[in-house]
Amino acid sequence: MVDDKIIYGILHELNDSADFENIQDFMENGVLDSIDIMTLVELLEDHFAIEIGGKDIIPDNFRNVDTICRLVEKYGGSL
């Protein structure tokens, strides 16, 4: 299981001014865009030593911490 605190930490690395903890949908609220997603994928892959498949790099997998945790877990990432 992926600790959501780790995901929040990675998100704050990406954008330290966003209030990720209080945003329900990162895409809808505009705190993540397509460039941010690509950078986030790299950060997640580096941190969890995983490789996320291109078919899974879609906005629905980056809407909130829960969807990001599920994506990382799908590729074998864990704490």
CSV table of C-alpha atoms in Angstrom, one decimal:
chain,number,residue,atom,x,y,z
A,1,MET,CA,0.0,0.0,0.0
A,2,VAL,CA,1.3,3.5,-0.9
A,3,ASP,CA,1.3,6.1,1.9
A,4,ASP,CA,-0.6,9.1,0.7
A,5,LYS,CA,1.8,11.3,2.7
A,6,ILE,CA,4.5,10.3,0.3
A,7,ILE,CA,2.3,11.2,-2.7
A,8,TYR,CA,1.6,14.6,-1.1
A,9,GLY,CA,5.3,15.2,-0.7
A,10,ILE,CA,6.0,14.4,-4.3
A,11,LEU,CA,3.1,16.7,-5.4
A,12,HIS,CA,4.6,19.5,-3.3
A,13,GLU,CA,7.9,18.9,-5.0
A,14,LEU,CA,6.2,19.5,-8.2
A,15,ASN,CA,4.2,22.6,-7.1
A,16,ASP,CA,4.9,23.9,-3.6
A,17,SER,CA,2.2,26.6,-3.7
A,18,ALA,CA,-0.8,24.3,-4.4
A,19,ASP,CA,-3.0,23.1,-1.5
A,20,PHE,CA,-3.2,19.5,-2.7
A,21,GLU,CA,-4.6,18.3,0.6
A,22,ASN,CA,-7.8,20.4,0.2
A,23,ILE,CA,-8.4,19.9,-3.5
A,24,GLN,CA,-10.8,17.1,-4.7
A,25,ASP,CA,-9.8,17.1,-8.4
A,26,PHE,CA,-6.4,18.3,-9.4
A,27,MET,CA,-7.2,18.4,-13.1
A,28,GLU,CA,-10.6,20.2,-12.7
A,29,ASN,CA,-9.1,22.8,-10.4
A,30,GLY,CA,-6.2,23.4,-12.8
A,31,VAL,CA,-3.4,22.6,-10.3
A,32,LEU,CA,-2.0,19.9,-12.7
A,33,ASP,CA,-1.7,20.2,-16.4
A,34,SER,CA,-0.3,17.8,-19.0
A,35,ILE,CA,3.3,19.0,-18.5
A,36,ASP,CA,2.9,18.6,-14.7
A,37,ILE,CA,1.6,15.1,-15.3
A,38,MET,CA,4.7,14.1,-17.3
A,39,THR,CA,6.9,15.5,-14.6
A,40,LEU,CA,4.9,13.8,-11.9
A,41,VAL,CA,5.2,10.5,-13.8
A,42,GLU,CA,9.0,10.9,-13.7
A,43,LEU,CA,9.0,11.7,-10.0
A,44,LEU,CA,6.8,8.7,-9.2
A,45,GLU,CA,8.9,6.4,-11.3
A,46,ASP,CA,12.1,7.6,-9.7
A,47,HIS,CA,10.7,7.4,-6.1
A,48,PHE,CA,9.0,4.1,-6.4
A,49,ALA,CA,11.4,2.4,-8.9
A,50,ILE,CA,8.6,1.7,-11.3
A,51,GLU,CA,7.8,2.3,-15.0
A,52,ILE,CA,4.3,3.6,-15.7
A,53,GLY,CA,3.0,2.5,-19.1
A,54,GLY,CA,2.0,5.1,-21.6
A,55,LYS,CA,-1.6,3.9,-21.7
A,56,ASP,CA,-2.0,4.8,-18.1
A,57,ILE,CA,-0.7,8.4,-18.4
A,58,ILE,CA,-4.2,9.9,-18.7
A,59,PRO,CA,-5.8,12.6,-16.6
A,60,ASP,CA,-8.2,10.2,-14.8
A,61,ASN,CA,-5.2,8.6,-13.1
A,62,PHE,CA,-4.0,12.0,-11.7
A,63,ARG,CA,-7.3,13.5,-10.4
A,64,ASN,CA,-6.4,13.2,-6.7
A,65,VAL,CA,-4.1,11.4,-4.3
A,66,ASP,CA,-6.3,8.2,-4.3
A,67,THR,CA,-6.1,7.8,-8.1
A,68,ILE,CA,-2.3,8.4,-8.0
A,69,CYS,CA,-1.9,5.9,-5.2
A,70,ARG,CA,-3.9,3.3,-7.2
A,71,LEU,CA,-1.7,3.9,-10.3
A,72,VAL,CA,1.5,3.5,-8.3
A,73,GLU,CA,0.2,0.3,-6.7
A,74,LYS,CA,-0.8,-1.1,-10.1
A,75,TYR,CA,2.8,-0.9,-11.1
A,76,GLY,CA,4.1,-2.5,-7.9
A,77,GLY,CA,5.1,0.6,-6.0
A,78,SER,CA,4.8,0.5,-2.3
A,79,LEU,CA,6.2,2.0,0.9
